[in-house]
Amino acid sequence: MKKLTLGVCLALGGLIGATTAGMAADKMIEGNLRVVIGSNATSGDTYQVSAIVTEALGKKLGVDAKVDAVGPSAAFKALARVTDGTTIMIFHDQSYLGYLYGIKGYDDIFADYMVGPTLAINPGNGYLVPKKSPYKTLEDAIVAAGKGTKVRVAIQPGGVSEIGFSALKNAVKLRFPGQEGNMVAVNTGSQADKDQLLFDGQADIINGSVQANEQYTRLPAEDQKAMSFVWLTASHKAIAEARAEGFGKTSRDELLKFVEPNVNVTQDGKKNFVFDKDFFIIYNKNMKPELVAYFDKALQEIYAEGKIATAEKAAFFTPNFLPTAEAQPYLKNKMNDYGTIIKAIRQ
Amino acid sequence: MDILSLLTPIYFVLVFVGIVVGIIFGSIPGLTATMAIAVCLPLTYGLNLNMSLALLLGLYVGGISGGLVPAILLKIPGTPSSIATTFDGHPMHQKGEGELALRTGIVASLFGGVFSAAVLFFFAPALADMAIKFSYVEKFLIIFFALTVIASLSKRVLVGLFSGALGVWISLIGTYDTTVGGNGDTRLMFDFMEPYLADGFSLLPVLIGVFGLSTILQEAAQGVKGGGLAGMALSHRTRFSLRVFKGQMVNLIRSSSIGTFVGILPGIGGSAASVLAYTQQKNFSKEPAKMGTGVPEGIIASESSNNGLTGGALIPLLSLGIPGDSTTAVMIAAFTLQGVQVGPLFIGENPQTWDMIIVSLLVANLFMFVVMFFAIKYIIKVIMVPKHILYPGIIVMCVIGAYAINSGIMFDVWTLLLFGLFGYIAEKLGLEIAPFIMGFILGRSAELYFVKSLESFGNLTIFFTKSPIAMLLWVLIALSIGYSFYSVMKTNHQAKGANGG
Amino acid sequence: MGSGFTQLFDVHIEFSQSHLVFPAIVGWVLVVLFGAIVVVYGPGLVREFRSGKRSLALGGGDFDKFRFLATIALTIAYFQSMEVVGGFFPNKGFGFLIMSIPVMFLFSLLFVHGLTARKLVVIGLNAVILPSVAWYVLKELFRVSLP
């Protein structure tokens, strides 16, 4: 019996252990590659996209590579210790938004670490209302807040979930100066908690995602759990390049209705606010430039081969590879934009 | 496609492998069901959804069930949900009834597992609709209810309550995490500790420290005398027969229901289920004074409830897309990796997968029963292993578990040592460990739901007036406190009677 | 909010301070319970200390100071060295493997009574086999992270 078990385990183990050599000849990584991520969950989008990229990277570099879901503070700590490229981090915009919002444990990634290439966008971040809400569109809610009605938005504080809310508040401020106090954050945690606040009537709008909430939008209106999307924060481009079938039974065309320019949240009176949730690599600050180039080259080849795009799209990500030199100014720019918004509503 | 055509030999092999690997993970102190699923997740890339679920459900059931083995034989809960199994299981083992205890636990596990699978099958959507009636306020009251059991777990009520409160206090050390809705600030520490304590102490290292390492320290302090663990007479073995379950039907059903119910409510923490069921059995027992001295009814309560948890925790997962406990939270990844979305429409849109889940759960429970029931003969031999071989092995396995539980964090290993020492000293000081652990397990949720209730409503009376469910929960809390005082008095009375006679 | 009576129970929690609310409550509960324990059990304890029935010394008559302290020292050395050694072989789990073997051996020697050649062989084999099997199965097959 035990032998059989071991046999099956060995067989299963062999399946995943098989690696093919790519750039193995001029190997620069000694030992195994550890990819720490800024999330503790193996069920979230960060783990999912990291697993796809890590598997491809491991094969290409001919090393044993594994994703470790250690969470943000432990991930940054692990990264700070290792300069030889055997530990790298994958995370998303939370890494600098946490710093902008002043959350403990987040440092300026541009000063204390090295920002690496971008990998993909999760275009699913969005906002929902109950199906029976008086607000049929996001515009309704902005105008209501502008006219003095309190609009409560359930978010997770200090990052990706809050930035859309900050933009809403900023838009109210720009269009109805002095009324931005009517856009109120209800600080909560997981998606389950946000949904629950909506069911309880303790929130008018919740932050959510296509992946987590799509089925709720297809429930009949008389169901207490029924919701509708009012806004997806991604850029028009990111949704337009997503899988054509869309997600679940909601097609891409339906999703495009909730994206700018069909939904307008002004950023400065002229430009529309968009937020693409970008996943990217972060390196130790003192990692050698040759290693940066080494990883860039490997990823360049992986993305050129195209298989990874299929895998990412299947999991509802939009591939978005930028090598380090392009990724750095791109992300720095985003950080400056969002920093301006956060500062504006703090005054 | 007909469901029978899916029940291929390879399907059964996968469930079987899941069960065996799960039992091994569950029965090694330090390794848990959650970890078994997490490490086997990559193995499912190559399988289709039904086959992956067969493997993962096998791991889940096996992992939860395997925990009873070290709980009974070593007094170390193999997995957090088998804490209450140690209360009566280990004393039974010391009386030489280890085999009886193990077999009783396995039968109770089977009952709990099948019970919860039936509940899942017949009532999933209805119960999910009920689950969303529980907002922050009701969830806080459930936690509060679970905390009241500390009183009836304690040998001395005041000391027990103090230990429980200390557990809560220690669980709060760290960051009030933004991912649960906190403000991300640290508390209960000095600034220089922040780099180490920002994430606080994790449950698993604390648990195996307090139960596992501290036992070894205690033994070391006493010189590690006696060869094997069993100075316990194996000779006068009590044979197992189903008669053990006579008069325990109510216990079985109540405990399984408690397990399933706790599983249904997301964010309550599955580990509380077995302790909750145990104390309710104690409150209703004809002879509460005997609970904790090694009676089968304690094991029945604990083990039927923790397997009852499995089906319960799958209910919100499959009908809301929300995991009911930490293990099903890992399982959700199997769905996302396969590109299948779980949510309120999942069951309706994937009837075949849904049927397969129920079948897998039943098959897994049956396999678990068969494998464990017949493996006991060999498992029980672990007590023949001399301590100088066994203990170093336990230390090594605990290190693996602590390091791996959060995917490789050295601080968790140090936590193990810290709480090993704490457990040793606490015992010397007369603090009570079970209430401490209960407080630690429930502390963070208690805080979150309490503070968030007040943030939302801004008035203390909301805890009483929020809903009929809230009022009902207060009745239960009052009954639980009343019963525990009553049983303390009854116990004292019985003890006095015994002394007098 | 509400009528005069319920107003008495109004609480306003500032989000930026919300991390301190519950620790403060639990802190006070601890103080009160501790006070109650002192009142209820204090006098009895004082009596026991005076009469010498109880003492603060760590063990009683059969306290094995050497085994106890050595166990702690060895555990600390084990944890510390594991990380250092592991650092030389990034993410391969060798820190665990290399350090567990001698540490298990020493633990066994520390705990054993009446050492014989046969016991020594068993201890040695166990110290080599268990960490190796654990490392191979968990790290290599299941890809669990090890130091």
Coordinates of N, CA and C in Angstrom, one line a residue, chain B residues 94-199:
Chain B
Q94 N -3.6 6.9 28.4 CA -2.8 6.7 29.6 C -3.4 5.5 30.4
K95 N -4.7 5.4 30.3 CA -5.4 4.3 31.0 C -5.2 2.9 30.3
G96 N -4.5 3.0 29.1 CA -4.4 1.8 28.4 C -5.5 1.5 27.4
E97 N -6.3 2.6 27.1 CA -7.4 2.4 26.2 C -7.1 3.2 24.9
G98 N -5.9 3.3 24.5 CA -5.5 4.1 23.3 C -6.2 3.6 22.1
E99 N -6.2 2.3 21.9 CA -6.8 1.7 20.7 C -8.3 2.0 20.7
L100 N -8.9 1.8 21.8 CA -10.4 2.1 21.9 C -10.6 3.6 21.5
A101 N -9.8 4.4 22.1 CA -9.9 5.9 21.8 C -9.8 6.2 20.3
L102 N -8.8 5.6 19.7 CA -8.6 5.8 18.3 C -9.8 5.3 17.5
R103 N -10.2 4.1 17.8 CA -11.3 3.6 17.0 C -12.6 4.4 17.2
T104 N -12.8 4.8 18.4 CA -14.0 5.6 18.7 C -13.9 6.9 17.9
G105 N -12.7 7.5 17.9 CA -12.6 8.8 17.2 C -12.8 8.6 15.7
I106 N -12.4 7.5 15.1 CA -12.5 7.2 13.7 C -14.0 7.1 13.3
V107 N -14.7 6.3 14.1 CA -16.1 6.1 13.8 C -16.9 7.4 13.9
A108 N -16.5 8.2 15.0 CA -17.2 9.5 15.1 C -16.9 10.4 13.9
S109 N -15.6 10.3 13.5 CA -15.2 11.1 12.3 C -16.0 10.8 11.1
L110 N -16.2 9.5 10.9 CA -17.0 9.0 9.7 C -18.4 9.6 9.8
F111 N -19.0 9.5 11.0 CA -20.4 10.0 11.2 C -20.4 11.5 10.8
G112 N -19.5 12.2 11.4 CA -19.5 13.7 11.2 C -19.3 14.0 9.7
G113 N -18.4 13.3 9.1 CA -18.2 13.6 7.7 C -19.4 13.3 6.8
V114 N -20.0 12.2 7.0 CA -21.2 11.8 6.2 C -22.3 12.7 6.5
F115 N -22.5 13.1 7.8 CA -23.5 14.0 8.2 C -23.4 15.3 7.4
S116 N -22.2 15.8 7.4 CA -22.0 17.2 6.8 C -22.1 17.1 5.3
A117 N -21.7 15.9 4.7 CA -21.9 15.8 3.3 C -23.4 15.8 2.9
A118 N -24.2 15.2 3.8 CA -25.6 15.2 3.6 C -26.2 16.6 3.7
V119 N -25.8 17.3 4.7 CA -26.2 18.7 4.9 C -25.9 19.5 3.7
L120 N -24.6 19.3 3.2 CA -24.1 20.1 2.0 C -25.0 19.8 0.8
F121 N -25.3 18.5 0.6 CA -26.1 18.2 -0.5 C -27.5 18.7 -0.5
F122 N -28.2 18.6 0.6 CA -29.6 18.9 0.7 C -29.9 20.4 1.0
F123 N -29.0 21.1 1.7 CA -29.3 22.4 2.2 C -28.4 23.5 1.8
A124 N -27.4 23.2 0.9 CA -26.4 24.2 0.6 C -26.9 25.6 0.3
P125 N -27.7 25.8 -0.7 CA -28.1 27.2 -1.1 C -28.9 27.8 0.0
A126 N -29.8 27.1 0.7 CA -30.6 27.7 1.8 C -29.7 28.1 2.9
L127 N -28.7 27.3 3.3 CA -27.8 27.6 4.4 C -26.9 28.8 4.0
A128 N -26.6 28.9 2.8 CA -25.7 30.0 2.4 C -26.5 31.3 2.5
D129 N -27.8 31.2 2.2 CA -28.7 32.4 2.3 C -28.8 32.8 3.8
M130 N -28.8 31.8 4.7 CA -28.8 32.0 6.1 C -27.5 32.7 6.5
A131 N -26.4 32.1 6.0 CA -25.1 32.6 6.4 C -24.9 34.1 6.2
I132 N -25.5 34.7 5.1 CA -25.3 36.1 4.8 C -26.2 36.9 5.7
K133 N -27.0 36.3 6.6 CA -27.8 37.1 7.6 C -26.9 37.5 8.8
F134 N -25.7 36.8 8.8 CA -24.7 37.1 9.9 C -23.8 38.2 9.5
S135 N -24.1 39.4 10.1 CA -23.2 40.5 9.8 C -22.1 40.6 10.9
Y136 N -21.3 41.6 10.9 CA -20.3 41.8 12.0 C -20.9 41.5 13.4
V137 N -22.1 42.1 13.6 CA -22.6 42.0 15.0 C -22.9 40.6 15.4
E138 N -23.6 39.8 14.5 CA -23.9 38.4 14.8 C -22.6 37.6 14.9
K139 N -21.6 37.9 14.0 CA -20.4 37.1 14.1 C -19.7 37.4 15.4
F140 N -19.7 38.6 15.8 CA -19.0 38.9 17.1 C -19.7 38.1 18.2
L141 N -21.0 38.0 18.2 CA -21.8 37.3 19.2 C -21.4 35.8 19.2
I142 N -21.3 35.2 18.0 CA -20.9 33.8 17.9 C -19.5 33.6 18.5
I143 N -18.6 34.5 18.2 CA -17.2 34.4 18.8 C -17.3 34.6 20.3
F144 N -18.1 35.5 20.8 CA -18.3 35.7 22.2 C -18.9 34.4 22.8
F145 N -19.8 33.8 22.1 CA -20.4 32.6 22.6 C -19.3 31.5 22.7
A146 N -18.5 31.4 21.7 CA -17.4 30.5 21.8 C -16.4 30.8 22.9
L147 N -16.2 32.1 23.2 CA -15.3 32.4 24.3 C -15.9 32.1 25.6
T148 N -17.2 32.1 25.7 CA -17.8 31.7 27.0 C -17.6 30.2 27.4
V149 N -17.2 29.4 26.4 CA -16.9 28.0 26.7 C -15.7 27.9 27.5
I150 N -14.8 29.0 27.5 CA -13.6 29.0 28.3 C -13.9 28.7 29.7
A151 N -15.1 29.3 30.2 CA -15.4 29.1 31.6 C -15.6 27.6 31.9
S152 N -16.3 26.9 31.0 CA -16.6 25.5 31.3 C -15.4 24.6 31.0
L153 N -14.4 25.1 30.3 CA -13.2 24.3 30.0 C -12.2 24.4 31.2
S154 N -12.4 25.4 32.1 CA -11.4 25.7 33.1 C -11.6 24.8 34.3
K155 N -10.4 24.5 34.9 CA -10.5 23.8 36.2 C -10.8 24.8 37.3
R156 N -10.2 26.0 37.3 CA -10.6 27.1 38.2 C -11.0 28.2 37.3
V157 N -12.3 28.6 37.4 CA -12.9 29.5 36.5 C -12.1 30.8 36.3
L158 N -11.7 31.4 37.4 CA -11.0 32.7 37.4 C -9.7 32.5 36.6
V159 N -9.0 31.5 36.9 CA -7.7 31.3 36.3 C -7.9 31.0 34.8
G160 N -8.9 30.2 34.5 CA -9.2 29.9 33.1 C -9.5 31.2 32.3
L161 N -10.4 32.0 32.9 CA -10.8 33.2 32.2 C -9.5 34.1 32.0
F162 N -8.7 34.2 33.0 CA -7.5 35.0 32.9 C -6.6 34.4 31.7
S163 N -6.4 33.1 31.7 CA -5.6 32.5 30.7 C -6.2 32.8 29.3
G164 N -7.6 32.7 29.2 CA -8.2 33.0 27.9 C -8.0 34.4 27.5
A165 N -8.2 35.3 28.4 CA -8.0 36.8 28.1 C -6.5 37.0 27.7
L166 N -5.6 36.3 28.3 CA -4.2 36.4 28.0 C -4.0 35.9 26.5
G167 N -4.6 34.8 26.2 CA -4.6 34.3 24.8 C -5.0 35.4 23.8
V168 N -6.2 36.0 24.1 CA -6.7 37.1 23.2 C -5.7 38.2 23.1
W169 N -5.1 38.6 24.3 CA -4.2 39.7 24.3 C -3.0 39.4 23.4
I170 N -2.4 38.2 23.6 CA -1.2 37.9 22.8 C -1.5 37.8 21.3
S171 N -2.8 37.3 21.0 CA -3.1 37.2 19.6 C -3.2 38.6 18.9
L172 N -3.4 39.6 19.7 CA -3.6 41.0 19.2 C -2.2 41.6 18.8
I173 N -1.1 41.1 19.4 CA 0.2 41.6 19.1 C 0.4 41.6 17.6
G174 N 0.9 42.7 17.1 CA 1.2 42.7 15.6 C 0.4 43.9 15.0
T175 N 0.2 43.8 13.7 CA -0.5 44.8 12.9 C -2.0 44.6 12.9
Y176 N -2.7 45.7 13.0 CA -4.2 45.6 12.8 C -4.3 45.7 11.3
D177 N -4.3 44.5 10.7 CA -4.0 44.3 9.3 C -5.0 45.0 8.3
T178 N -4.5 45.7 7.3 CA -5.4 46.4 6.4 C -6.2 45.3 5.6
T179 N -5.6 44.1 5.4 CA -6.3 43.2 4.6 C -7.6 42.7 5.2
V180 N -7.8 42.9 6.5 CA -9.0 42.5 7.1 C -9.9 43.8 7.4
G181 N -9.3 44.9 7.0 CA -10.0 46.2 7.2 C -9.5 47.1 8.3
G182 N -8.3 46.7 8.9 CA -7.7 47.5 10.0 C -7.0 48.7 9.4
N183 N -6.4 49.4 10.3 CA -5.7 50.7 9.8 C -4.2 50.4 9.6
G184 N -3.7 49.2 9.7 CA -2.3 48.9 9.4 C -1.3 49.4 10.5
D185 N -1.8 49.8 11.6 CA -0.9 50.2 12.7 C -0.5 49.0 13.6
T186 N 0.7 49.1 14.2 CA 1.1 48.0 15.1 C 0.7 48.5 16.5
R187 N 0.5 47.4 17.4 CA 0.3 47.7 18.8 C 0.8 46.6 19.7
L188 N 0.8 46.9 21.0 CA 1.3 46.0 22.0 C 2.8 45.6 21.8
M189 N 3.6 46.6 21.3 CA 5.0 46.3 21.2 C 5.7 47.6 21.2
F190 N 7.0 47.5 21.4 CA 7.9 48.7 21.3 C 8.3 48.8 19.9
D191 N 8.7 50.0 19.5 CA 9.1 50.3 18.1 C 10.2 49.3 17.6
F192 N 11.1 49.0 18.4 CA 12.3 48.2 17.9 C 11.8 46.8 17.6
M193 N 10.7 46.4 18.1 CA 10.2 45.0 17.8 C 9.5 44.9 16.5
E194 N 9.2 46.0 15.9 CA 8.3 46.0 14.7 C 8.8 45.1 13.6
P195 N 10.1 45.1 13.3 CA 10.6 44.2 12.2 C 10.3 42.8 12.4
Y196 N 10.2 42.3 13.7 CA 10.0 40.9 14.0 C 8.5 40.6 14.2
L197 N 7.8 41.5 14.9 CA 6.5 41.2 15.3 C 5.4 41.8 14.4
A198 N 5.7 42.4 13.3 CA 4.7 43.1 12.5 C 3.6 42.1 12.1
D199 N 3.9 40.9 11.8 CA 2.9 40.0 11.4 C 2.3 39.2 12.6

